XYZ file of C-alpha atoms in Angstrom:
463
model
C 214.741 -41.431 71.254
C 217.696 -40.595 73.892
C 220.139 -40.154 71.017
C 217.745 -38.197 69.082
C 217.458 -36.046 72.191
C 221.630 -35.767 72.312
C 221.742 -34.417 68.560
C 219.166 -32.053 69.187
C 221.196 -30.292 71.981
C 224.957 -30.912 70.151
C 223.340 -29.629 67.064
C 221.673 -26.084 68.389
C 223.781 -24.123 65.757
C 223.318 -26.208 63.394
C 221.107 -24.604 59.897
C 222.481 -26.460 56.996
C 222.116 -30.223 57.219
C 218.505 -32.600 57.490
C 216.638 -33.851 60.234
C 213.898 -36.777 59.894
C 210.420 -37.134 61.220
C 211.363 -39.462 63.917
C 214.599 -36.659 64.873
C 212.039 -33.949 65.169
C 208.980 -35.571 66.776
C 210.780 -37.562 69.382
C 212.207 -34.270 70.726
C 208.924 -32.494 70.298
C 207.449 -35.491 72.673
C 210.527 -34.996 75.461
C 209.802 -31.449 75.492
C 205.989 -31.272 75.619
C 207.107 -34.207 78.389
C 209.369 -31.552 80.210
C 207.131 -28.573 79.676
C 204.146 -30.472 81.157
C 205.940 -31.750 84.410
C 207.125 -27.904 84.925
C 203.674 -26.290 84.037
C 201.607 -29.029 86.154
C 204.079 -28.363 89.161
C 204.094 -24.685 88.764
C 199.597 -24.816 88.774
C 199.192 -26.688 91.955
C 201.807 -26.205 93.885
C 200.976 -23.202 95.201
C 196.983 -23.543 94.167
C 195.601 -23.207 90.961
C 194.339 -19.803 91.535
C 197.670 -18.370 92.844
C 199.382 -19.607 90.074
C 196.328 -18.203 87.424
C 196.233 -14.770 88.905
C 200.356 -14.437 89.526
C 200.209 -14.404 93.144
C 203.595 -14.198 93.697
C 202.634 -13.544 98.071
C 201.919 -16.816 97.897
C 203.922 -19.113 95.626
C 205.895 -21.642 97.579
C 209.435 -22.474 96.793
C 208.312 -25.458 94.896
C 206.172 -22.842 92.570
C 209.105 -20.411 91.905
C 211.871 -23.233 91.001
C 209.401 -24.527 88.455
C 208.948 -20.779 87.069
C 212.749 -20.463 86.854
C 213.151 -23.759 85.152
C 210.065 -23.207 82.537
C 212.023 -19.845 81.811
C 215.868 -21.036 81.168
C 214.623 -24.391 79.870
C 212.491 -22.548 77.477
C 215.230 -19.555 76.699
C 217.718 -22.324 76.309
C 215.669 -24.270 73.888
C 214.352 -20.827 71.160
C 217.600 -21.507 69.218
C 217.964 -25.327 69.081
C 214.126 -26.221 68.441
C 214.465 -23.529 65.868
C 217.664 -25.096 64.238
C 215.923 -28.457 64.360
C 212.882 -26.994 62.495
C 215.152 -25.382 59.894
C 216.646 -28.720 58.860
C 213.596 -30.589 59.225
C 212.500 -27.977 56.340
C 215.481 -28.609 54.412
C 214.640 -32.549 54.761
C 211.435 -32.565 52.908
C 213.249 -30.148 50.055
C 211.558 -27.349 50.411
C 212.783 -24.022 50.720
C 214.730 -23.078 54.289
C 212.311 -19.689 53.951
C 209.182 -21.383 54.836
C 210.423 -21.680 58.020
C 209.318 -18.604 58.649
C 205.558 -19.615 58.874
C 206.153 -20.755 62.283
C 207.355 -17.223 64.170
C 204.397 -15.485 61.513
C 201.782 -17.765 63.284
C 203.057 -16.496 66.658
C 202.837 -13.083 65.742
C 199.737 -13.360 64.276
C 198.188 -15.158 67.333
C 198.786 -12.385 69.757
C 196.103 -10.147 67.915
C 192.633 -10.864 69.505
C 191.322 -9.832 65.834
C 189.016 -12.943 64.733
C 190.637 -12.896 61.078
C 194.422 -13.401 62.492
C 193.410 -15.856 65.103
C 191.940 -17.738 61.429
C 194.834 -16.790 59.516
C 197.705 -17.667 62.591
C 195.636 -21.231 63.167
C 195.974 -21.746 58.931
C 199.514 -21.536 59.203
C 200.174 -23.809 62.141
C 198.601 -26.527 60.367
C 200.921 -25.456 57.542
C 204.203 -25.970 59.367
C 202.770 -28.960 61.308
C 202.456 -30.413 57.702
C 205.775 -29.558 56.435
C 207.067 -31.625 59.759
C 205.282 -34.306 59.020
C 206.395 -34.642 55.062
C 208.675 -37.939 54.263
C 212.289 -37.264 53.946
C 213.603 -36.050 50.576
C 217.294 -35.856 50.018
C 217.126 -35.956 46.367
C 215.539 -32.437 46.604
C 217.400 -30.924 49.293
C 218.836 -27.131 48.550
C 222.081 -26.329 48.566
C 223.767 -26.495 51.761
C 223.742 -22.518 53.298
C 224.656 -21.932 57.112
C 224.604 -18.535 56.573
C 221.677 -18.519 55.128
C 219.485 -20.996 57.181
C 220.970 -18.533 60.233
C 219.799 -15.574 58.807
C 216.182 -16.445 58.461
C 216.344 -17.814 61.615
C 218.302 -14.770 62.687
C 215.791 -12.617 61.178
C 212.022 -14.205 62.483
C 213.306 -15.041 65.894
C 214.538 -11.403 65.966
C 210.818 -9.912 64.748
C 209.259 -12.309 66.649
C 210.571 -10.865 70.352
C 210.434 -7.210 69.268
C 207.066 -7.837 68.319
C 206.394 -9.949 71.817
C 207.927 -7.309 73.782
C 206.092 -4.734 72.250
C 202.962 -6.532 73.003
C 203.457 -7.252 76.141
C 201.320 -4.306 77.854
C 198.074 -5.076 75.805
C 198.954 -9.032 76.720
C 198.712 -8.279 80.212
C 196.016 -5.894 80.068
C 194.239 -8.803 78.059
C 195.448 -11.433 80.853
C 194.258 -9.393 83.837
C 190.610 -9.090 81.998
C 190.497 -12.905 81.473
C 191.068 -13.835 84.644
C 189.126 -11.547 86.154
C 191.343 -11.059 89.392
C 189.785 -9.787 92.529
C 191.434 -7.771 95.335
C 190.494 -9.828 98.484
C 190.524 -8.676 102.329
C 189.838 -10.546 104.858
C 189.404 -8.793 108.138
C 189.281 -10.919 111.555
C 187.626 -9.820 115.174
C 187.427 -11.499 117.578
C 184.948 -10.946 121.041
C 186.068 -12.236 124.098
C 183.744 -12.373 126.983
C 184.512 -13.129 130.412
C 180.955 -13.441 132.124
C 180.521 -13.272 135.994
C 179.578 -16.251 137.969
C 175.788 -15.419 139.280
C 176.432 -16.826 142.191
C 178.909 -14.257 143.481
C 177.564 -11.330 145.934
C 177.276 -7.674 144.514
C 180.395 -6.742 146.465
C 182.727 -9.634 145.118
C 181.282 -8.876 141.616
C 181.505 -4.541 141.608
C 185.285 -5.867 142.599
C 185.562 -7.393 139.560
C 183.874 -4.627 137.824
C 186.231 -2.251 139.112
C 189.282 -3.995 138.369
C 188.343 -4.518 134.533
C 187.129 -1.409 134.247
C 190.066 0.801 135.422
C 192.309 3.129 133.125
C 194.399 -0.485 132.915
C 191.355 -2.021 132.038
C 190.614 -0.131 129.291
C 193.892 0.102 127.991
C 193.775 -4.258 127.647
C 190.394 -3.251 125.982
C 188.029 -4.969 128.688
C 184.577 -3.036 128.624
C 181.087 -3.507 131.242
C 178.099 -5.196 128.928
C 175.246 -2.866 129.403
C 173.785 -5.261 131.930
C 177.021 -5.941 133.830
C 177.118 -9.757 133.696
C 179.765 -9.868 132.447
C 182.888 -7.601 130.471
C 184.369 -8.367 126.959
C 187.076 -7.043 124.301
C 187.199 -6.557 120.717
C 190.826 -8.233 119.377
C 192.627 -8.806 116.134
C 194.033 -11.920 116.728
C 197.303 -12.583 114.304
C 198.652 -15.813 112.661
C 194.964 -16.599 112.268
C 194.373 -19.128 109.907
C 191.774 -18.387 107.217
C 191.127 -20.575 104.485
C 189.925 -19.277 101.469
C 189.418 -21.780 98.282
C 191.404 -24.675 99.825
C 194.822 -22.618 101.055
C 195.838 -20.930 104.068
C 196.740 -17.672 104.651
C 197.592 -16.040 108.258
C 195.789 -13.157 109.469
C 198.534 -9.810 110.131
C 198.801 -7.997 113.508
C 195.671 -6.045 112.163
C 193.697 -9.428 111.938
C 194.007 -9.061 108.281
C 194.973 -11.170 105.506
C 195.213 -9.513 102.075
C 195.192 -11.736 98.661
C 193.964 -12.252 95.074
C 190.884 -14.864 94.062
C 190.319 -15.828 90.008
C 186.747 -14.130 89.832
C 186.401 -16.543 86.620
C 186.622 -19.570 88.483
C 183.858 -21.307 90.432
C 181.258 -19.041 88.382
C 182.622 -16.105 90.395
C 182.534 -17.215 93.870
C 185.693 -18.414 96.602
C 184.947 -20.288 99.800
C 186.141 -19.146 103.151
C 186.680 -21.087 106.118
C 188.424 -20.092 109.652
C 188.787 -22.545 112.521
C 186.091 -23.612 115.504
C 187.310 -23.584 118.893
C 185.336 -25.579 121.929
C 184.805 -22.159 123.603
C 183.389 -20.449 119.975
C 180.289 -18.639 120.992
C 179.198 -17.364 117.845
C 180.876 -17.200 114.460
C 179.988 -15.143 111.329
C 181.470 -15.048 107.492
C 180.616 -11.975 105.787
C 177.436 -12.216 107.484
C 176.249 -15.258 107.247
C 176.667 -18.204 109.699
C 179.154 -20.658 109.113
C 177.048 -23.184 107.786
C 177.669 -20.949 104.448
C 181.017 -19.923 103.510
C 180.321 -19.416 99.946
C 180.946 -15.352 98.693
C 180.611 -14.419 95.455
C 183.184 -11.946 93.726
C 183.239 -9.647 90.871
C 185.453 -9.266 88.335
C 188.799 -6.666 88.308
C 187.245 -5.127 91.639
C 187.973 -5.191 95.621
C 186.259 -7.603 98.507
C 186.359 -7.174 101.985
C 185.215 -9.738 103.971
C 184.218 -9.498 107.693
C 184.914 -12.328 109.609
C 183.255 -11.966 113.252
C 184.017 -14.018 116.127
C 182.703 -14.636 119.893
C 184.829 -16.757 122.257
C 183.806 -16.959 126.209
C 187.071 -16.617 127.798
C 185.319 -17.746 131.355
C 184.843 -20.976 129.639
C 188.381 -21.269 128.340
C 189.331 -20.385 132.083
C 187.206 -23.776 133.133
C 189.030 -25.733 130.793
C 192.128 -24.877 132.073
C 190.710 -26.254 135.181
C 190.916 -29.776 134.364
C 194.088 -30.921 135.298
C 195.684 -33.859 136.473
C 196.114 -37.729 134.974
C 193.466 -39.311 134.040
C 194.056 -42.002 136.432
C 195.050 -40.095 139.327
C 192.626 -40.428 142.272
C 192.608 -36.761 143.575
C 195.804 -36.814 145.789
C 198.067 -34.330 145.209
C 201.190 -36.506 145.014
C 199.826 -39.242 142.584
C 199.033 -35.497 140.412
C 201.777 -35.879 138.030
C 200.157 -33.778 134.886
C 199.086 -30.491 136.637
C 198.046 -26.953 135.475
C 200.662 -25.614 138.202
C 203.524 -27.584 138.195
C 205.230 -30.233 140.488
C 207.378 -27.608 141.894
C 204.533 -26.015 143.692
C 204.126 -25.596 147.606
C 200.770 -26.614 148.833
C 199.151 -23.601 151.245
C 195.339 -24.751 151.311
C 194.376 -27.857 149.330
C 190.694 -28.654 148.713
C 189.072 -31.583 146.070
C 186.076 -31.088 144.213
C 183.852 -34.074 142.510
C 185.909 -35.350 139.467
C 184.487 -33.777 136.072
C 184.219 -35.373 132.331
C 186.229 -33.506 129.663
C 184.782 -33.544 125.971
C 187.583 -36.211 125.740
C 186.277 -38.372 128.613
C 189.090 -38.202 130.854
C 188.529 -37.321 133.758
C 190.481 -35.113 135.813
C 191.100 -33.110 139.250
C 190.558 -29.324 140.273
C 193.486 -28.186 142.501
C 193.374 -24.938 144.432
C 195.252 -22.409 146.996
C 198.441 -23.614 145.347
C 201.679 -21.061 145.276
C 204.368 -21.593 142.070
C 207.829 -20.805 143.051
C 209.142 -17.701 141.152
C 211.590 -18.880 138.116
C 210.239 -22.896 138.526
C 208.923 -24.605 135.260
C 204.844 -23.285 134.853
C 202.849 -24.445 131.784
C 200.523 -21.457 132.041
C 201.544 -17.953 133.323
C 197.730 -17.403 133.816
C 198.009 -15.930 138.183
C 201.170 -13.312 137.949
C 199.005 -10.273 137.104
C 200.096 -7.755 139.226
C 196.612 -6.965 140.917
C 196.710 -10.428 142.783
C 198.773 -12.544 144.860
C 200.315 -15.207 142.410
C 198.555 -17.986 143.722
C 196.352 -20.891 141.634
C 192.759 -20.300 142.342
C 189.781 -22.650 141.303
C 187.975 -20.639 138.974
C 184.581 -22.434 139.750
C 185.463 -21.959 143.832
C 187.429 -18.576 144.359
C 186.291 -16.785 140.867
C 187.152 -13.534 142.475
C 190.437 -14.688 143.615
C 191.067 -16.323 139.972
C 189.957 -13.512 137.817
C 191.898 -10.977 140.061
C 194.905 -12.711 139.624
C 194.165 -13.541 135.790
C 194.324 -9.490 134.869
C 197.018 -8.373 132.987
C 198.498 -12.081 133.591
C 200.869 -13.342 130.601
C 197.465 -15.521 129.681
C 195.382 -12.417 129.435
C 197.558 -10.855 127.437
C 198.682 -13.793 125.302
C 194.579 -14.502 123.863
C 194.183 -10.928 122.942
C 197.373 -11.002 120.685
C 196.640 -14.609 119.314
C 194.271 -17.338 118.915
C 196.750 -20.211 119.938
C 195.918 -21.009 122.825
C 192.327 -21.653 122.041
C 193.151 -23.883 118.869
C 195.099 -26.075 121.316
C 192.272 -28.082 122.981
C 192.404 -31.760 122.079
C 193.705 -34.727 123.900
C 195.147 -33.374 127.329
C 198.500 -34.905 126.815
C 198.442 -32.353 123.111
C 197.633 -29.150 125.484
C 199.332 -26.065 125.761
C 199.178 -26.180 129.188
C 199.621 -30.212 130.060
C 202.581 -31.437 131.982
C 203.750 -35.322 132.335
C 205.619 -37.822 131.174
C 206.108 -37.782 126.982
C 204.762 -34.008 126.809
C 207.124 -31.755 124.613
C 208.714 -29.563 126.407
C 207.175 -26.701 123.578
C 204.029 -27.359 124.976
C 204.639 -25.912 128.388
C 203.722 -22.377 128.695
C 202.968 -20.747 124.950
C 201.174 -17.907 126.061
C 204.232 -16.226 127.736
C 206.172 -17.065 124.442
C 203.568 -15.011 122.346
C 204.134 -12.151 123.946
C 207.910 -12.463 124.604
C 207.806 -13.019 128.478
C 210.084 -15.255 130.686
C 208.403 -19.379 129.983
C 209.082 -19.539 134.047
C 206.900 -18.094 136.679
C 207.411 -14.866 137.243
C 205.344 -12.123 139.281
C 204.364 -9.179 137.721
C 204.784 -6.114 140.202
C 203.133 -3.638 137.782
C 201.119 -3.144 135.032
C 203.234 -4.458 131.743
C 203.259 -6.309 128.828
């Protein structure tokens, strides 16, 4: 097999002599072997309906060095396969012209005209059956190189002019069977910070006022129409949406722009885009999330709405929980906090221990003051409105929220969804500290927006 292999490459320019059954089929079997490893990579590598609609956004390397190998192995191979089929003509002693049924059953299978798809499958059997004849040396024409590379020349030479010339009505005729869709996938998010109800009309038209200023505004923050509570519309980037089993990334827009095969799945793709603990409300085109499936149509555009509510005061109370699990509430056995251990203690008060979704329980630390520049896992109290110190959300809201405003935190959730996606085990948090917690973890949101990962006071209004 191996050495039938060799011959077939050291004989590429080779027209004149034979070639048996077993020299032609066991290279036919190593290259549909080849071809099928390459093609099979190049499919699902990338997904199936990348590769089917030429969604070249979204090929992986893996997808584009099989292209490039399926392309020079198959250039390399036109002249030696058709060398190899020359002498396996000559073999069976017939004449080195009907070669030329091969390339004419190409040609002829490019028309979409029922009669030449007849006709070009006629003359495939044909040549398979004049490879499969026994050897016949007795009848073997004269020897001709020149000749057996002329009519090789010659078909090889019609058959690319006429494959190049056919190549806009084969794409046209591509496009239409695959039925290729334009999809867009547009992301907002709501965040809602709600009042406590327990705070007194002046502590609460303080808040109002401080959300609501020209600064305010500018973040996006805006009064509900019964002031309980203020919220922002954001278009969260590097949001992962799933559509049909791959991930794309949303732009700064909140916007992710690809192709779906409308002839696959009888016309419909799923979409999918992750649930966070604080998720409020989430909607797909519409519909709730229980229902991802959206049907397409053929050689047109979708857009697809993807609508989000998040409660950012709930977020704040998770950021809360801080502390080891096993700590008893004092603030030097703390040795996983929210602040940090380089923290000086101004007012210290310990509420009842809470239970996480994860069971651990953990300690709420307030009136604590971060020294400017010292490690901080969450830049969530240097906005410039307040005076850098850790509040107790549940205890001093107004103290916490003030603070919060225009903090790297509030501006790090209404550029990106991180932060929220980041709530499993404690130890896997953003904003945990300990023992065995990547350093990476410690303070994301200022790396989102490009601030200092140390605490740092903000003395104005920037971002």
């Amino acid at each position: 097999m191996f050495n039938a292999y060799k011959n077939f490459w050291r004989q590429s320019f080779d027209f004149k002599n034979r070639s048996s059954r077993s020299d032609y089929w066991w290279v036919f079997l190593i290259n549909l072997i080849i071809y099928l490893v390459l093609m099979t990579t190049f499919l699902f590598s990338s997904g199936f309906s990348a590769a089917l609609t030429a969604d070249v956004d979204h090929f992986s390397p893996l997808t584009w060095i099989a292209l490039i190998l399926l392309f020079v192995w198959g250039l390399a191979s036109i002249v030696p396969m058709s060398a190899l089929a020359m002498r396996r003509i000559r073999d069976t002693g017939l004449s080195p012209f009907f070669w030329l049924v091969f390339p004419a059953s190409l040609i002829l299978g490019e028309f979409t005209q029922i009669w030449a798809m007849i006709i070009s499958g006629v003359l495939a059997i044909v040549y398979l059956i004049f490879t499969l004849l026994p050897s016949k040396p007795d009848k073997m024409k004269p020897n001709s190189q020149i000749k057996g590379s002329l009519i090789v020349t010659t078909g090889l030479l019609v058959l690319i002019i006429f494959s190049v010339g056919h190549l806009p009505a084969k794409a046209e005729q591509i496009a239409q069977s695959q039925m290729t869709t334009k999809i867009t996938v547009k992301t907002t998010m709501r965040e809602e910070l709600k009042f406590p109800t327990t705070l007194s009309a002046a502590d609460k038209q303080s808040l109002i006022e401080i959300y609501t200023t020209p600064r305010g505004n500018e973040e996006g923050w805006k009064l509900s129409s019964d002031q309980s509570y203020v919220y922002r519309d954001v278009t969260p980037e590097n949001e992962p949406i799933v559509i049909d089993g791959k991930t794309h990334n949303t732009n700064d827009d909140g916007i992710v722009d690809t192709k779906a095969n409308a002839s696959l799945n009888k016309g419909k793709i799923v979409v999918d885009t992750p649930k966070y603990d604080i998720s409020l409300e989430t909607s797909i085109d519409g519909k709730s999330t229980n229902d991802t499936t959206i049907p397409i149509a053929k050689n047109s555009s979708k857009t697809i709405e993807i609508n989000k509510v998040v409660s950012i005061d709930k977020y704040l109370d998770e950021l809360n929980k801080v502390g080891d699990p096993a700590t008893s509430g004092s603030v030097a056995q703390n040795n996983m906090s929210m602040a940090t251990p380089n923290i000086e203690t101004l007012s210290f008060s310990v509420n009842s221990p809470i239970t996480a979704n994860t069971s651990a329980k953990f300690t709420l630390l307030a009136g604590i003051r971060i020294g400017v520049g010292k490690p901080v896992t969450c830049n969530r109290i240097n906005g410039f409105l307040g005076n850098q110190l850790y509040y107790d959300k549940l205890q001093q809201p107004v103290e916490a929220l003030r603070n919060f405003f225009a903090s790297d935190c509030d501006f790090a959730i209404a550029k990106s969804n991180a932060c929220f996606a980041d709530y499993g085990a404690v130890k896997n948090r953003y904003c945990a500290w300990g023992p065995g917690i990547p350093s990476y973890k410690n303070d994301q949101c200022s790396k989102l927006i490009h601030h200092s990962t140390r605490f740092h006071k903000h003395t104005s209004y920037y971002k």
